[in-house]
Amino acid sequence: MSDPTVLISEADVQRRVGELAAEISRDYDGMGEITLIAVLKGAFIFLADLSRRLAVPRRIEFMALSSYEDGSTHSGAVRLVMDLRESIEGRHVLVVEDIVDTGRTLHYLIELLRTREPASVRTCALVRKKDRHEVEVAIDYLGFDIPDVWVVGYGLDYDEQHRALPYIGVVEPEGA
Ligand code: PRP
């Protein structure tokens, strides 16, 4: 695998996270507490930075989802690996994702959360591969649109490597 090359610098990531936090804080001002639901594992660093910059009351929850795999190919179906610990009934939910690729994960999650009767559900994603979407999913707060490349850093991995990089980089997977 190649060493990562910078796609979005640390300064640009931090500036954009600050802008998203300001926008979210404005939109939710006076609405009471938000429940931030981060999708593991990739969203953990984005959640940490975003949540610290919000000016509105918030609580933190985690969920883990995984794509069903059929040998080496993705079937497209999504599976719940770890659920919330608390009810979200009547709560304002903001889903925090690191990356939206086909959109299947976020679509599945939103549909699942809506069955639990929250007061509202919105979505926040750091990056989106716009050209890859297979399922229409609304992203209310988006950091960056990116091309169809393998991105790592700021929580994102390639085979569990590079999650701790402060910037978003690109790697060329082996055999690509
Ligand atoms: C990534 C990301 C999303 C999902 C997006 O998770 O965090 O949850 O893929 O893909 P989709 O739009 O095609 O559904 P990944 O499976 O890489 O797991 P990880 O976050 O634990 O690394």
PDB file of C-alpha atoms and ligand atoms in Angstrom:
ATOM      1  CA  MET A   1       0.000   0.000   0.000  1.00  0.00           C
ATOM      2  CA  SER A   2       1.264   3.489  -0.824  1.00  0.00           C
ATOM      3  CA  ASP A   3       1.910   6.101   1.885  1.00  0.00           C
ATOM      4  CA  PRO A   4      -1.026   8.491   2.254  1.00  0.00           C
ATOM      5  CA  THR A   5      -0.942  11.721   0.278  1.00  0.00           C
ATOM      6  CA  VAL A   6      -2.850  14.721   1.615  1.00  0.00           C
ATOM      7  CA  LEU A   7      -6.329  15.272   0.182  1.00  0.00           C
ATOM      8  CA  ILE A   8      -7.689  17.630   2.866  1.00  0.00           C
ATOM      9  CA  SER A   9      -5.164  19.247   5.186  1.00  0.00           C
ATOM     10  CA  GLU A  10      -5.431  19.263   8.971  1.00  0.00           C
ATOM     11  CA  ALA A  11      -6.094  23.025   8.899  1.00  0.00           C
ATOM     12  CA  ASP A  12      -8.916  22.635   6.372  1.00  0.00           C
ATOM     13  CA  VAL A  13     -10.477  19.761   8.335  1.00  0.00           C
ATOM     14  CA  GLN A  14     -10.380  21.772  11.561  1.00  0.00           C
ATOM     15  CA  ARG A  15     -11.764  24.907   9.908  1.00  0.00           C
ATOM     16  CA  ARG A  16     -14.673  22.962   8.369  1.00  0.00           C
ATOM     17  CA  VAL A  17     -15.468  21.110  11.612  1.00  0.00           C
ATOM     18  CA  GLY A  18     -15.640  24.503  13.324  1.00  0.00           C
ATOM     19  CA  GLU A  19     -18.011  25.802  10.639  1.00  0.00           C
ATOM     20  CA  LEU A  20     -20.251  22.735  10.942  1.00  0.00           C
ATOM     21  CA  ALA A  21     -20.342  23.062  14.736  1.00  0.00           C
ATOM     22  CA  ALA A  22     -21.320  26.734  14.433  1.00  0.00           C
ATOM     23  CA  GLU A  23     -24.083  25.925  11.919  1.00  0.00           C
ATOM     24  CA  ILE A  24     -25.451  23.079  14.058  1.00  0.00           C
ATOM     25  CA  SER A  25     -25.308  25.250  17.181  1.00  0.00           C
ATOM     26  CA  ARG A  26     -27.298  27.988  15.412  1.00  0.00           C
ATOM     27  CA  ASP A  27     -29.907  25.559  14.075  1.00  0.00           C
ATOM     28  CA  TYR A  28     -30.502  23.790  17.389  1.00  0.00           C
ATOM     29  CA  ASP A  29     -30.320  26.877  19.580  1.00  0.00           C
ATOM     30  CA  GLY A  30     -33.205  26.864  22.061  1.00  0.00           C
ATOM     31  CA  MET A  31     -34.330  23.332  21.161  1.00  0.00           C
ATOM     32  CA  GLY A  32     -32.934  21.661  24.265  1.00  0.00           C
ATOM     33  CA  GLU A  33     -30.548  18.751  24.244  1.00  0.00           C
ATOM     34  CA  ILE A  34     -29.313  17.034  21.044  1.00  0.00           C
ATOM     35  CA  THR A  35     -28.445  13.336  21.002  1.00  0.00           C
ATOM     36  CA  LEU A  36     -25.346  12.850  18.855  1.00  0.00           C
ATOM     37  CA  ILE A  37     -25.188   9.294  17.539  1.00  0.00           C
ATOM     38  CA  ALA A  38     -21.769   8.420  16.143  1.00  0.00           C
ATOM     39  CA  VAL A  39     -21.376   5.455  13.833  1.00  0.00           C
ATOM     40  CA  LEU A  40     -18.358   3.368  14.855  1.00  0.00           C
ATOM     41  CA  LYS A  41     -15.647   3.029  14.238  1.00  0.00           C
ATOM     42  CA  GLY A  42     -14.711   5.724  11.761  1.00  0.00           C
ATOM     43  CA  ALA A  43     -16.660   8.633  13.278  1.00  0.00           C
ATOM     44  CA  PHE A  44     -14.920   8.642  16.659  1.00  0.00           C
ATOM     45  CA  ILE A  45     -12.455  11.466  15.971  1.00  0.00           C
ATOM     46  CA  PHE A  46     -14.950  13.617  14.069  1.00  0.00           C
ATOM     47  CA  LEU A  47     -17.429  13.192  16.935  1.00  0.00           C
ATOM     48  CA  ALA A  48     -14.786  14.156  19.497  1.00  0.00           C
ATOM     49  CA  ASP A  49     -13.877  17.400  17.721  1.00  0.00           C
ATOM     50  CA  LEU A  50     -17.408  18.311  16.637  1.00  0.00           C
ATOM     51  CA  SER A  51     -19.005  17.692  20.022  1.00  0.00           C
ATOM     52  CA  ARG A  52     -16.405  19.815  21.821  1.00  0.00           C
ATOM     53  CA  ARG A  53     -17.163  22.756  19.574  1.00  0.00           C
ATOM     54  CA  LEU A  54     -20.954  22.725  19.891  1.00  0.00           C
ATOM     55  CA  ALA A  55     -22.506  25.537  21.863  1.00  0.00           C
ATOM     56  CA  VAL A  56     -25.712  23.603  22.604  1.00  0.00           C
ATOM     57  CA  PRO A  57     -26.378  20.889  25.202  1.00  0.00           C
ATOM     58  CA  ARG A  58     -25.654  17.389  23.890  1.00  0.00           C
ATOM     59  CA  ARG A  59     -25.435  13.767  24.866  1.00  0.00           C
ATOM     60  CA  ILE A  60     -23.321  11.158  23.123  1.00  0.00           C
ATOM     61  CA  GLU A  61     -24.368   7.719  21.908  1.00  0.00           C
ATOM     62  CA  PHE A  62     -22.682   5.142  19.696  1.00  0.00           C
ATOM     63  CA  MET A  63     -23.888   2.559  17.217  1.00  0.00           C
ATOM     64  CA  ALA A  64     -21.958   0.089  15.106  1.00  0.00           C
ATOM     65  CA  LEU A  65     -23.105  -1.186  11.737  1.00  0.00           C
ATOM     66  CA  SER A  66     -21.535  -3.483   9.232  1.00  0.00           C
ATOM     67  CA  SER A  67     -22.133  -4.501   5.627  1.00  0.00           C
ATOM     68  CA  TYR A  68     -22.962  -8.131   5.033  1.00  0.00           C
ATOM     69  CA  GLU A  69     -20.210  -9.653   3.003  1.00  0.00           C
ATOM     70  CA  ASP A  70     -20.569 -12.572   0.692  1.00  0.00           C
ATOM     71  CA  GLY A  71     -17.000 -13.797   0.274  1.00  0.00           C
ATOM     72  CA  SER A  72     -15.164 -10.745  -1.007  1.00  0.00           C
ATOM     73  CA  THR A  73     -18.209  -8.941  -2.371  1.00  0.00           C
ATOM     74  CA  HIS A  74     -20.595  -6.663  -0.514  1.00  0.00           C
ATOM     75  CA  SER A  75     -24.196  -7.776  -0.765  1.00  0.00           C
ATOM     76  CA  GLY A  76     -25.316  -4.240   0.010  1.00  0.00           C
ATOM     77  CA  ALA A  77     -27.307  -5.271   3.091  1.00  0.00           C
ATOM     78  CA  VAL A  78     -26.471  -3.626   6.412  1.00  0.00           C
ATOM     79  CA  ARG A  79     -26.384  -5.314   9.809  1.00  0.00           C
ATOM     80  CA  LEU A  80     -26.680  -3.766  13.267  1.00  0.00           C
ATOM     81  CA  VAL A  81     -23.645  -4.760  15.339  1.00  0.00           C
ATOM     82  CA  MET A  82     -24.081  -2.540  18.407  1.00  0.00           C
ATOM     83  CA  ASP A  83     -27.246  -0.741  19.428  1.00  0.00           C
ATOM     84  CA  LEU A  84     -27.954   2.336  21.558  1.00  0.00           C
ATOM     85  CA  ARG A  85     -28.104   2.001  25.314  1.00  0.00           C
ATOM     86  CA  GLU A  86     -30.934   4.486  25.743  1.00  0.00           C
ATOM     87  CA  SER A  87     -34.268   5.316  24.207  1.00  0.00           C
ATOM     88  CA  ILE A  88     -34.331   8.204  21.718  1.00  0.00           C
ATOM     89  CA  GLU A  89     -38.091   8.643  21.862  1.00  0.00           C
ATOM     90  CA  GLY A  90     -38.909  12.360  21.762  1.00  0.00           C
ATOM     91  CA  ARG A  91     -35.241  13.347  21.377  1.00  0.00           C
ATOM     92  CA  HIS A  92     -33.553  15.445  18.689  1.00  0.00           C
ATOM     93  CA  VAL A  93     -31.091  13.058  17.041  1.00  0.00           C
ATOM     94  CA  LEU A  94     -28.075  14.054  14.965  1.00  0.00           C
ATOM     95  CA  VAL A  95     -26.310  11.117  13.304  1.00  0.00           C
ATOM     96  CA  VAL A  96     -22.559  11.698  12.946  1.00  0.00           C
ATOM     97  CA  GLU A  97     -20.814   9.756  10.164  1.00  0.00           C
ATOM     98  CA  ASP A  98     -17.265   9.919   8.891  1.00  0.00           C
ATOM     99  CA  ILE A  99     -18.003   8.937   5.293  1.00  0.00           C
ATOM    100  CA  VAL A 100     -21.018   8.345   3.080  1.00  0.00           C
ATOM    101  CA  ASP A 101     -20.089   6.121   0.164  1.00  0.00           C
ATOM    102  CA  THR A 102     -23.009   4.179  -1.370  1.00  0.00           C
ATOM    103  CA  GLY A 103     -25.328   5.708   1.236  1.00  0.00           C
ATOM    104  CA  ARG A 104     -26.622   2.303   2.320  1.00  0.00           C
ATOM    105  CA  THR A 105     -25.361   2.491   5.903  1.00  0.00           C
ATOM    106  CA  LEU A 106     -26.817   5.924   6.591  1.00  0.00           C
ATOM    107  CA  HIS A 107     -30.093   5.067   4.864  1.00  0.00           C
ATOM    108  CA  TYR A 108     -30.495   1.908   6.946  1.00  0.00           C
ATOM    109  CA  LEU A 109     -29.670   3.781  10.136  1.00  0.00           C
ATOM    110  CA  ILE A 110     -32.092   6.635   9.519  1.00  0.00           C
ATOM    111  CA  GLU A 111     -34.941   4.231   8.774  1.00  0.00           C
ATOM    112  CA  LEU A 112     -34.143   2.257  11.935  1.00  0.00           C
ATOM    113  CA  LEU A 113     -33.958   5.357  14.141  1.00  0.00           C
ATOM    114  CA  ARG A 114     -37.238   6.741  12.776  1.00  0.00           C
ATOM    115  CA  THR A 115     -39.085   3.645  14.017  1.00  0.00           C
ATOM    116  CA  ARG A 116     -38.086   4.684  17.536  1.00  0.00           C
ATOM    117  CA  GLU A 117     -40.066   7.927  17.379  1.00  0.00           C
ATOM    118  CA  PRO A 118     -37.434  10.598  17.962  1.00  0.00           C
ATOM    119  CA  ALA A 119     -38.558  14.245  17.811  1.00  0.00           C
ATOM    120  CA  SER A 120     -36.279  14.705  14.779  1.00  0.00           C
ATOM    121  CA  VAL A 121     -33.445  12.990  12.902  1.00  0.00           C
ATOM    122  CA  ARG A 122     -30.763  14.888  11.010  1.00  0.00           C
ATOM    123  CA  THR A 123     -27.453  13.762   9.573  1.00  0.00           C
ATOM    124  CA  CYS A 124     -23.925  15.117   9.626  1.00  0.00           C
ATOM    125  CA  ALA A 125     -21.126  13.571   7.547  1.00  0.00           C
ATOM    126  CA  LEU A 126     -17.545  14.671   7.240  1.00  0.00           C
ATOM    127  CA  VAL A 127     -17.055  13.453   3.659  1.00  0.00           C
ATOM    128  CA  ARG A 128     -19.244  12.125   0.880  1.00  0.00           C
ATOM    129  CA  LYS A 129     -18.309  10.308  -2.312  1.00  0.00           C
ATOM    130  CA  LYS A 130     -20.996  11.904  -4.388  1.00  0.00           C
ATOM    131  CA  ASP A 131     -20.442   9.825  -7.517  1.00  0.00           C
ATOM    132  CA  ARG A 132     -20.788   6.540  -5.639  1.00  0.00           C
ATOM    133  CA  HIS A 133     -24.235   6.961  -4.153  1.00  0.00           C
ATOM    134  CA  GLU A 134     -26.658   4.107  -4.775  1.00  0.00           C
ATOM    135  CA  VAL A 135     -29.285   5.138  -2.254  1.00  0.00           C
ATOM    136  CA  GLU A 136     -30.642   8.675  -1.893  1.00  0.00           C
ATOM    137  CA  VAL A 137     -29.892   9.935   1.570  1.00  0.00           C
ATOM    138  CA  ALA A 138     -30.127  13.501   2.811  1.00  0.00           C
ATOM    139  CA  ILE A 139     -27.062  14.905   4.523  1.00  0.00           C
ATOM    140  CA  ASP A 140     -28.056  17.984   6.490  1.00  0.00           C
ATOM    141  CA  TYR A 141     -24.506  18.980   7.454  1.00  0.00           C
ATOM    142  CA  LEU A 142     -21.706  17.962   5.074  1.00  0.00           C
ATOM    143  CA  GLY A 143     -18.001  18.640   5.459  1.00  0.00           C
ATOM    144  CA  PHE A 144     -16.617  17.861   2.007  1.00  0.00           C
ATOM    145  CA  ASP A 145     -17.517  16.194  -1.270  1.00  0.00           C
ATOM    146  CA  ILE A 146     -14.611  14.024  -2.391  1.00  0.00           C
ATOM    147  CA  PRO A 147     -13.765  11.971  -5.495  1.00  0.00           C
ATOM    148  CA  ASP A 148     -13.962   8.174  -5.565  1.00  0.00           C
ATOM    149  CA  VAL A 149     -10.607   7.451  -3.941  1.00  0.00           C
ATOM    150  CA  TRP A 150      -9.664   5.443  -0.834  1.00  0.00           C
ATOM    151  CA  VAL A 151      -9.432   7.953   1.995  1.00  0.00           C
ATOM    152  CA  VAL A 152      -7.747   7.465   5.362  1.00  0.00           C
ATOM    153  CA  GLY A 153      -7.074   9.547   8.453  1.00  0.00           C
ATOM    154  CA  TYR A 154      -9.201  11.525  10.887  1.00  0.00           C
ATOM    155  CA  GLY A 155     -10.861   8.240  11.912  1.00  0.00           C
ATOM    156  CA  LEU A 156     -10.921   6.608   8.484  1.00  0.00           C
ATOM    157  CA  ASP A 157      -8.870   3.470   7.898  1.00  0.00           C
ATOM    158  CA  TYR A 158      -7.409   1.127   5.356  1.00  0.00           C
ATOM    159  CA  ASP A 159      -7.315  -2.297   7.008  1.00  0.00           C
ATOM    160  CA  GLU A 160      -7.316  -0.542  10.433  1.00  0.00           C
ATOM    161  CA  GLN A 161      -4.285   1.601   9.504  1.00  0.00           C
ATOM    162  CA  HIS A 162      -4.009   5.423   9.457  1.00  0.00           C
ATOM    163  CA  ARG A 163      -7.064   6.258  11.618  1.00  0.00           C
ATOM    164  CA  ALA A 164      -4.991   8.637  13.782  1.00  0.00           C
ATOM    165  CA  LEU A 165      -3.688  10.876  10.983  1.00  0.00           C
ATOM    166  CA  PRO A 166      -4.756  14.496  11.608  1.00  0.00           C
ATOM    167  CA  TYR A 167      -5.515  15.065   7.924  1.00  0.00           C
ATOM    168  CA  ILE A 168      -7.549  13.182   5.321  1.00  0.00           C
ATOM    169  CA  GLY A 169      -5.239  11.345   2.963  1.00  0.00           C
ATOM    170  CA  VAL A 170      -5.480   9.085  -0.039  1.00  0.00           C
ATOM    171  CA  VAL A 171      -3.932   5.637  -0.377  1.00  0.00           C
ATOM    172  CA  GLU A 172      -3.726   3.379  -3.363  1.00  0.00           C
ATOM    173  CA  PRO A 173      -4.878  -0.065  -2.193  1.00  0.00           C
ATOM    174  CA  GLU A 174      -2.746  -3.018  -3.230  1.00  0.00           C
ATOM    175  CA  GLY A 175      -3.857  -4.596  -6.465  1.00  0.00           C
ATOM    176  CA  ALA A 176      -5.750  -1.459  -7.501  1.00  0.00           C
TER     177      ALA A 176
HETATM  178  C1  PRP B   1     -17.739   3.197   6.619  1.00  0.00           C
HETATM  179  C2  PRP B   1     -18.365   4.469   7.174  1.00  0.00           C
HETATM  180  C3  PRP B   1     -19.820   4.243   6.990  1.00  0.00           C
HETATM  181  C4  PRP B   1     -19.900   3.324   5.792  1.00  0.00           C
HETATM  182  C5  PRP B   1     -20.312   4.115   4.589  1.00  0.00           C
HETATM  183  O1  PRP B   1     -17.654   2.259   7.616  1.00  0.00           O
HETATM  184  O2  PRP B   1     -18.027   4.698   8.499  1.00  0.00           O
HETATM  185  O3  PRP B   1     -20.407   3.678   8.139  1.00  0.00           O
HETATM  186  O4  PRP B   1     -18.602   2.763   5.581  1.00  0.00           O
HETATM  187  O5  PRP B   1     -20.451   3.274   3.454  1.00  0.00           O
HETATM  188  P1  PRP B   1     -21.806   3.209   2.621  1.00  0.00           P
HETATM  189  O6  PRP B   1     -22.276   4.611   2.385  1.00  0.00           O
HETATM  190  O7  PRP B   1     -21.363   2.539   1.333  1.00  0.00           O
HETATM  191  O8  PRP B   1     -22.788   2.392   3.372  1.00  0.00           O
HETATM  192  P2  PRP B   1     -16.703   0.981   7.506  1.00  0.00           P
HETATM  193  O9  PRP B   1     -17.498  -0.182   7.004  1.00  0.00           O
HETATM  194  O10 PRP B   1     -15.464   1.345   6.740  1.00  0.00           O
HETATM  195  O11 PRP B   1     -16.364   0.667   9.019  1.00  0.00           O
HETATM  196  P3  PRP B   1     -15.476   1.475  10.099  1.00  0.00           P
HETATM  197  O12 PRP B   1     -16.105   2.848  10.259  1.00  0.00           O
HETATM  198  O13 PRP B   1     -15.617   0.644  11.328  1.00  0.00           O
HETATM  199  O14 PRP B   1     -14.070   1.569   9.583  1.00  0.00           O
END
